[in-house]
Structures are given as C-alpha cells and as structure tokens.
Amino acid sequence: MTPFTVRAPASSANLGPGFDSLGLSVPLFTTLRVTKQDVTEVVPLGAELEGTPADESNYVYRAMLLAARRVGRELPPARVEIETEVPLARGLGSSAAALVAGIVAGNELLGRPLDDEAVLDVAAREEGHPDNVAPALFGGIVVATLDRLGTHYVRLEPPAHLGVTVLIPDFELSTSKARAVLPKEYSRADAVHALSHAALLAAALSQERLDLLRHAMQDYIHQIWRAPLVPGLSDILEEAHRHGALGAALSGAGPTVLCFHDAREDTGRLHAYLRGVMRKNGLTGRVEDFPIDTGGTVVSRVQDAASPSSPGASRAPERR
Ligand code: HSE
C-alpha cells in the first residue's frame, strides 16, 4: 500500500447559541503520515505534541482502532507520524482533529469500508457531540445533531467574505472543566431563547445575512456560565461589534474567542481592541485572522513510496 497523508482541520464549535450542534472549520491542521509496515509505530512530532504518548495509547492511534472496531476487523500495523498546528486545550477542536484524522486514517488502512456518514457517526459518538468533528470532517460550516437514531448534518458553504478573527490566549482550559460549570437544567424561556437564536443563526449563515449575526449569536446556555473562566470574554461579547466584529462567541469550550469579520474590511481596529482586552486582563496570547476552511479532512497519496516525507514527493489529493 502506498503511504498516505491525512490532514484534518481545527474547528470552532457552538458559535454562540449552537451549543453542541454548530461549528465551522479553521485552517490550522493536524497531519498524519501513515506507512503500512510489519509493526506499529506511533511517532508524535513537534513542540505542540511534546509529552503525548509515542505508543498505541496515543489518542490518534486509538481513533484509528475505532474505525477497525466499527467494522469488526483488525487494524493492519503501520508507522503513524503525527504533527499538529492546532493549539491544544484552547477551544479549537484539537481533539476532534486528532479523532477525525485517526478514524479516516484507520478507514484508509482498512480499504475504506466506512463512508463519510459512518466516519462522522463514529467520531460524534466518541466525542459525545458533533459540533467539532463534523466541520473537521467536511469543512465549511456544519449544523449537526447526534441522538440514538444517529448523526445527521447539513454542511453550509460559508458566506462569501465571511472571515474569522480568533483571540487564542496562552492558557489552557479543559473541556471537562468548562462543561462542569454549566447548569444541569434550564428554564423553558432559556430553551426557547437558545433554539430560536440557533435556528436564526443557521438560517442567517445559509442566506448570507451577515447583518443578523450579532443578534443571532446571543447565547444564555453556556457563555455566561463560562465567562468567569475566560477573563475578558463578557467585554468582548458585548463590545466587539463596536470595533468591527460582525458577531462574537466563545470558541467551543474556550478559552479562544471567535469574532466574525467582513474579509473585505481591514481588521486592524478589531485586533487592537482584542489585544487591549488581553492587556487589561493580564493575559498573553495571539490574535489572528483566518478564512473559513472549506476542504475538511483530506487524504493524499504519496507517489514516491521510497521517501514518504521527502520534500518534493508528489501528493495527489483524493476524496476522503
Ligand atoms: N460544544 C462543546 C462545548 C464543544 O461547548 O462544551 C467543546 O468541545
């Protein structure tokens, strides 16, 4: 089997009221290089993965095994090199990128017995919610549900000119900690507020109604509860629109904060504002603009089997 590469993007989940159900894909990537051989080797590379297991207990390798388990087969042994540009524990879907990349790589090694819907279902069940794994797999903006009947989704092509600005603080926040602060129950008024705003947000994104984003992104399900864990979040949610943002939200479980912007406009004012919020709260971190990734997870075959990692080895992108 020719060695292959799997590249899965970061993602930003929730987008305000779309808690556990709405997300978009961000072009920072987790990349696996997989070479079939007689023994299994797991090789994390780069500073971001320092300290992660270099054996079969690695999360990426366990994700590869999930593909094999789904079809009741053994995973063929392989060398798996792992690299990532996605900062860990920052609310940018690093675990979803690792999970999706691993399931897709396992599926590839097995000869692709799983279709995209099955890959998504395996990933969503493992993660417990589909809002990171769906955009990581399909790219673009994805609305998805997970229930006992399966995982259902609609992928939206991002509106033209919609870009994202992310403030990525230097501190980590685990999803479990950020979920532990949420109430167990909500009132009917809160439920109606959430579902109406999430529905409006999905409709606004599908109709390129950028004027509605700020209103549609209001949320009382998770952001107010998580605000004490993310200094400056409340200010940004309230004020970012005055500094050029089309809307703002906590990215996933945080601590990254996402703002939408019009990519035809200069984002200097928004960056200056976000840096000011960090300074005021004694935080360090980075502020960056991204387009919304539309490619999702991509498998490439390395044509030059003798030197899979060599620069210049030609890669032919394929369908997942
Ligand atoms: N929807 C999830 C949350 C995303 O907000 O907890 C985190 O992975």
Coordinates of C-alpha atoms and ligand atoms in Angstrom, one line a residue:
M1 CA 0.0 0.0 0.0
T2 CA 1.3 3.5 -0.9
P3 CA 2.0 5.6 2.1
F4 CA -0.6 8.3 2.6
T5 CA -1.2 11.6 4.5
V6 CA -4.4 12.6 6.3
R7 CA -4.9 16.3 7.1
A8 CA -7.7 17.4 9.4
P9 CA -8.5 21.0 10.3
A10 CA -9.2 22.8 13.5
S11 CA -12.7 23.9 14.3
S12 CA -14.7 26.4 16.3
A13 CA -17.8 25.0 17.9
N14 CA -21.1 26.5 19.2
L15 CA -20.8 30.0 17.5
G16 CA -22.8 31.2 20.5
P17 CA -26.2 29.5 20.7
G18 CA -25.5 26.4 18.6
F19 CA -24.3 24.6 21.7
D20 CA -23.1 21.0 20.7
S21 CA -24.6 21.4 17.3
L22 CA -23.0 24.1 15.1
G23 CA -19.4 24.7 14.1
L24 CA -17.0 25.8 11.4
S25 CA -13.7 24.7 10.1
V26 CA -10.5 26.7 10.8
P27 CA -7.4 26.2 8.5
L28 CA -4.9 25.0 11.2
F29 CA -4.1 21.4 10.6
T30 CA -3.3 18.1 12.2
T31 CA -1.4 15.9 9.8
L32 CA -0.8 12.1 9.9
R33 CA 1.7 10.3 7.7
V34 CA 0.9 6.7 7.5
T35 CA 3.1 3.9 6.1
K36 CA 2.0 0.3 6.3
Q37 CA 4.7 -1.9 7.8
D38 CA 5.1 -5.1 9.9
V39 CA 5.0 -3.4 13.3
T40 CA 3.0 -0.5 14.7
E41 CA 5.0 2.7 15.5
V42 CA 3.4 5.9 16.7
V43 CA 5.6 9.0 16.3
P44 CA 4.3 12.4 17.7
L45 CA 6.4 15.2 16.2
G46 CA 6.9 18.9 17.1
A47 CA 6.6 21.0 20.2
E48 CA 2.8 21.0 20.4
L49 CA 2.8 17.2 20.9
E50 CA 5.7 17.0 23.3
G51 CA 4.8 14.6 26.1
T52 CA 2.0 12.9 24.2
P53 CA 2.3 9.1 24.1
A54 CA 4.5 7.6 21.5
D55 CA 2.7 4.2 21.5
E56 CA -0.7 2.6 20.9
S57 CA -2.2 4.6 23.8
N58 CA -1.9 7.8 21.7
Y59 CA -5.3 9.3 21.1
V60 CA -4.8 9.3 17.3
Y61 CA -4.0 5.6 17.3
R62 CA -7.0 4.8 19.5
A63 CA -9.1 6.7 16.9
M64 CA -7.6 4.6 14.2
L65 CA -8.7 1.5 16.2
L66 CA -12.3 2.9 16.4
A67 CA -12.6 2.5 12.6
A68 CA -11.4 -1.1 12.8
R69 CA -13.8 -1.8 15.7
R70 CA -16.8 -0.3 13.8
V71 CA -16.3 -2.9 11.0
G72 CA -15.2 -5.7 13.3
R73 CA -11.7 -6.1 11.8
E74 CA -8.1 -5.9 12.9
L75 CA -6.2 -2.7 12.1
P76 CA -3.1 -3.5 9.9
P77 CA 0.2 -2.4 11.6
A78 CA 1.6 0.9 10.3
R79 CA 4.0 3.7 11.2
V80 CA 2.0 6.8 12.1
E81 CA 3.7 10.2 12.3
I82 CA 1.6 12.9 13.9
E83 CA 2.1 16.6 13.7
T84 CA -0.3 19.5 14.6
E85 CA -0.6 23.2 14.2
V86 CA -3.8 23.2 16.4
P87 CA -3.1 24.5 19.9
L88 CA -4.2 22.0 22.5
A89 CA -7.0 22.7 25.0
R90 CA -7.8 26.1 23.6
G91 CA -11.3 25.5 22.2
L92 CA -10.2 25.0 18.6
G93 CA -11.1 21.3 18.3
S94 CA -7.6 19.8 18.6
S95 CA -9.1 16.5 19.9
A96 CA -11.7 16.5 17.2
A97 CA -9.0 17.0 14.5
A98 CA -7.0 14.1 16.1
L99 CA -10.0 11.9 16.3
V100 CA -11.3 12.5 12.8
A101 CA -7.8 12.2 11.3
G102 CA -7.3 8.9 13.2
I103 CA -10.6 7.4 12.1
V104 CA -10.1 8.5 8.5
A105 CA -6.5 7.0 8.6
G106 CA -7.8 3.8 10.1
N107 CA -10.5 3.6 7.5
E108 CA -8.0 4.2 4.7
L109 CA -5.7 1.4 6.0
L110 CA -8.7 -1.0 6.0
G111 CA -9.5 -0.1 2.4
R112 CA -12.3 2.4 3.1
P113 CA -15.1 0.2 4.4
L114 CA -16.7 3.3 6.1
D115 CA -18.4 6.1 4.1
D116 CA -18.3 9.7 5.3
E117 CA -21.6 9.4 7.3
A118 CA -20.2 6.4 9.2
V119 CA -16.9 8.2 9.9
L120 CA -18.9 11.1 11.3
D121 CA -21.1 8.9 13.4
V122 CA -18.0 7.1 14.9
A123 CA -16.4 10.4 15.7
A124 CA -19.5 12.1 17.1
R125 CA -20.3 9.1 19.4
E126 CA -16.7 9.1 20.7
E127 CA -16.6 12.9 21.3
G128 CA -20.2 13.0 22.6
H129 CA -21.2 15.9 20.4
P130 CA -20.8 16.5 16.7
D131 CA -20.1 20.3 16.6
N132 CA -16.3 20.0 16.2
V133 CA -16.0 16.6 14.4
A134 CA -18.5 17.5 11.6
P135 CA -16.7 20.6 10.4
A136 CA -13.3 18.9 10.9
L137 CA -14.5 16.2 8.5
F138 CA -16.5 18.2 6.0
G139 CA -15.0 21.7 6.2
G140 CA -17.2 24.8 5.9
I141 CA -20.0 25.4 8.5
V142 CA -21.9 22.4 9.7
V143 CA -25.1 22.0 11.6
A144 CA -25.3 18.5 13.2
T145 CA -27.4 16.5 15.6
L146 CA -26.5 13.4 17.5
D147 CA -29.1 11.1 19.0
R148 CA -29.9 7.4 19.4
L149 CA -31.0 7.3 15.8
G150 CA -27.6 8.5 14.5
T151 CA -25.8 11.6 13.4
H152 CA -27.5 14.0 11.0
Y153 CA -25.9 17.1 9.4
V154 CA -26.2 19.8 6.9
R155 CA -23.0 21.4 5.6
L156 CA -23.3 25.1 4.6
E157 CA -20.9 26.8 2.2
P158 CA -19.6 29.8 4.2
P159 CA -21.0 33.1 3.1
A160 CA -18.7 35.0 0.7
H161 CA -16.4 37.4 2.5
L162 CA -17.1 36.0 6.0
G163 CA -13.8 35.7 7.9
V164 CA -12.9 34.8 11.4
T165 CA -10.6 36.6 13.9
V166 CA -9.5 34.5 16.8
L167 CA -8.0 35.5 20.1
I168 CA -6.1 32.5 21.3
P169 CA -5.0 33.0 24.9
D170 CA -1.8 31.3 26.1
F171 CA -3.6 29.5 28.9
E172 CA -5.3 26.1 28.6
L173 CA -8.9 25.3 29.6
S174 CA -10.1 21.7 29.6
T175 CA -13.5 20.9 28.0
S176 CA -14.4 18.9 31.1
K177 CA -13.8 21.8 33.4
A178 CA -15.7 24.2 31.1
R179 CA -18.6 21.7 30.9
A180 CA -18.7 21.2 34.7
V181 CA -19.7 24.8 35.3
L182 CA -22.9 24.5 33.2
P183 CA -26.3 24.1 34.9
K184 CA -27.9 20.7 34.7
E185 CA -31.3 22.1 33.8
Y186 CA -32.6 25.2 32.0
S187 CA -35.9 27.0 32.1
R188 CA -38.3 26.9 29.2
A189 CA -37.6 30.6 28.5
D190 CA -33.9 29.8 28.2
A191 CA -34.6 26.8 26.0
V192 CA -36.8 28.9 23.6
H193 CA -34.2 31.6 23.6
A194 CA -31.5 29.1 22.7
L195 CA -33.3 27.2 20.0
S196 CA -34.7 30.3 18.3
H197 CA -31.3 32.0 18.2
A198 CA -29.6 28.8 17.0
A199 CA -32.2 28.4 14.3
L200 CA -31.8 32.1 13.3
L201 CA -28.1 31.8 13.2
A202 CA -28.1 28.7 10.9
A203 CA -30.6 30.4 8.6
A204 CA -28.7 33.7 8.6
L205 CA -25.4 31.8 7.7
S206 CA -27.2 29.9 4.9
Q207 CA -28.7 33.1 3.5
E208 CA -25.5 35.2 3.8
R209 CA -27.4 37.6 6.2
L210 CA -24.3 38.9 7.9
D211 CA -26.3 41.8 9.3
L212 CA -28.2 39.3 11.6
L213 CA -25.1 37.5 13.0
R214 CA -24.6 39.8 16.0
H215 CA -28.2 39.3 17.2
A216 CA -28.4 35.6 16.3
M217 CA -25.2 34.8 18.2
Q218 CA -26.7 35.7 21.6
D219 CA -26.5 32.8 24.0
Y220 CA -27.5 32.1 27.6
I221 CA -26.9 28.4 27.6
H222 CA -23.1 28.3 28.2
Q223 CA -21.2 31.6 27.7
I224 CA -22.5 33.4 30.8
W225 CA -21.5 30.4 32.9
R226 CA -18.1 30.1 31.4
A227 CA -17.3 33.8 31.4
P228 CA -15.6 33.6 34.9
L229 CA -13.1 31.1 33.4
V230 CA -12.2 33.4 30.5
P231 CA -11.2 36.9 31.6
G232 CA -12.4 39.5 29.1
L233 CA -15.0 37.2 27.4
S234 CA -18.0 39.2 28.7
D235 CA -16.5 42.5 27.4
I236 CA -15.8 41.1 24.0
L237 CA -19.3 39.6 23.6
E238 CA -20.7 43.0 24.5
E239 CA -18.4 45.4 22.7
A240 CA -16.7 43.6 19.8
H241 CA -19.3 44.8 17.3
R242 CA -18.2 48.4 18.1
H243 CA -14.7 47.5 16.9
G244 CA -15.6 45.9 13.5
A245 CA -16.8 42.4 14.5
L246 CA -20.0 41.1 12.9
G247 CA -20.5 38.9 15.9
A248 CA -18.6 37.2 18.7
A249 CA -18.6 33.9 20.6
L250 CA -16.6 31.7 22.9
S251 CA -14.9 29.2 20.6
G252 CA -16.1 25.7 21.7
A253 CA -15.4 25.4 25.4
G254 CA -12.8 28.2 25.3
P255 CA -10.6 29.9 26.1
T256 CA -10.3 31.0 22.5
V257 CA -12.8 33.8 21.5
L258 CA -14.0 34.0 17.9
C259 CA -15.2 37.1 16.1
F260 CA -16.7 37.1 12.6
H261 CA -15.4 39.9 10.3
D262 CA -16.1 41.1 6.8
A263 CA -13.0 39.9 4.9
R264 CA -13.1 42.9 2.6
E265 CA -12.5 45.2 5.5
D266 CA -9.4 45.9 7.5
T267 CA -9.3 44.1 10.8
G268 CA -6.6 46.3 12.4
R269 CA -9.2 48.0 14.7
L270 CA -10.6 44.7 15.9
H271 CA -7.1 43.3 16.6
A272 CA -6.2 46.4 18.5
Y273 CA -9.3 46.1 20.6
L274 CA -8.8 42.4 21.3
R275 CA -5.2 43.0 22.3
G276 CA -6.4 45.7 24.6
V277 CA -8.8 43.3 26.3
M278 CA -6.0 40.9 26.8
R279 CA -3.7 43.5 28.3
K280 CA -6.5 44.8 30.6
N281 CA -7.0 41.3 31.9
G282 CA -3.3 40.5 32.3
L283 CA -3.4 37.8 29.5
T284 CA -1.0 36.9 26.8
G285 CA -1.9 35.2 23.6
R286 CA -2.3 35.8 19.9
V287 CA -4.9 37.4 17.6
E288 CA -5.1 36.0 14.1
D289 CA -7.4 36.2 11.0
F290 CA -8.4 33.1 9.1
P291 CA -10.7 32.4 6.2
I292 CA -13.2 29.5 7.0
D293 CA -11.6 26.3 5.7
T294 CA -13.8 24.5 3.2
G295 CA -11.8 21.4 2.4
G296 CA -12.3 19.5 5.7
T297 CA -10.3 16.3 6.0
V298 CA -8.2 15.4 3.0
V299 CA -6.3 12.2 2.2
S300 CA -3.3 12.4 -0.1
R301 CA -1.3 9.6 -1.5
V302 CA 2.5 9.9 -1.6
Q303 CA 3.6 8.8 -5.1
D304 CA 7.2 8.4 -4.1
A305 CA 6.9 5.4 -1.8
A306 CA 10.6 5.3 -1.1
S307 CA 10.7 8.6 0.7
P308 CA 7.2 9.4 2.1
S309 CA 8.3 12.5 4.0
S310 CA 10.8 13.9 1.5
P311 CA 10.1 17.4 0.3
G312 CA 9.0 17.3 -3.3
A313 CA 7.4 13.9 -3.1
S314 CA 4.3 14.5 -5.2
R315 CA 1.0 14.2 -3.4
A316 CA -2.3 13.6 -5.2
P317 CA -5.2 14.8 -3.1
E318 CA -8.1 12.3 -3.1
R319 CA -11.6 12.1 -1.8
R320 CA -11.8 11.1 1.8
Ligands
HSE1 N1 -19.9 22.1 22.4 C1 -18.8 21.7 23.2 C2 -18.8 22.6 24.4 C3 -17.5 22.0 22.4 O1 -19.0 23.8 24.3 O2 -18.6 22.1 25.5 C4 -16.3 21.6 23.1 O3 -15.7 20.5 22.5

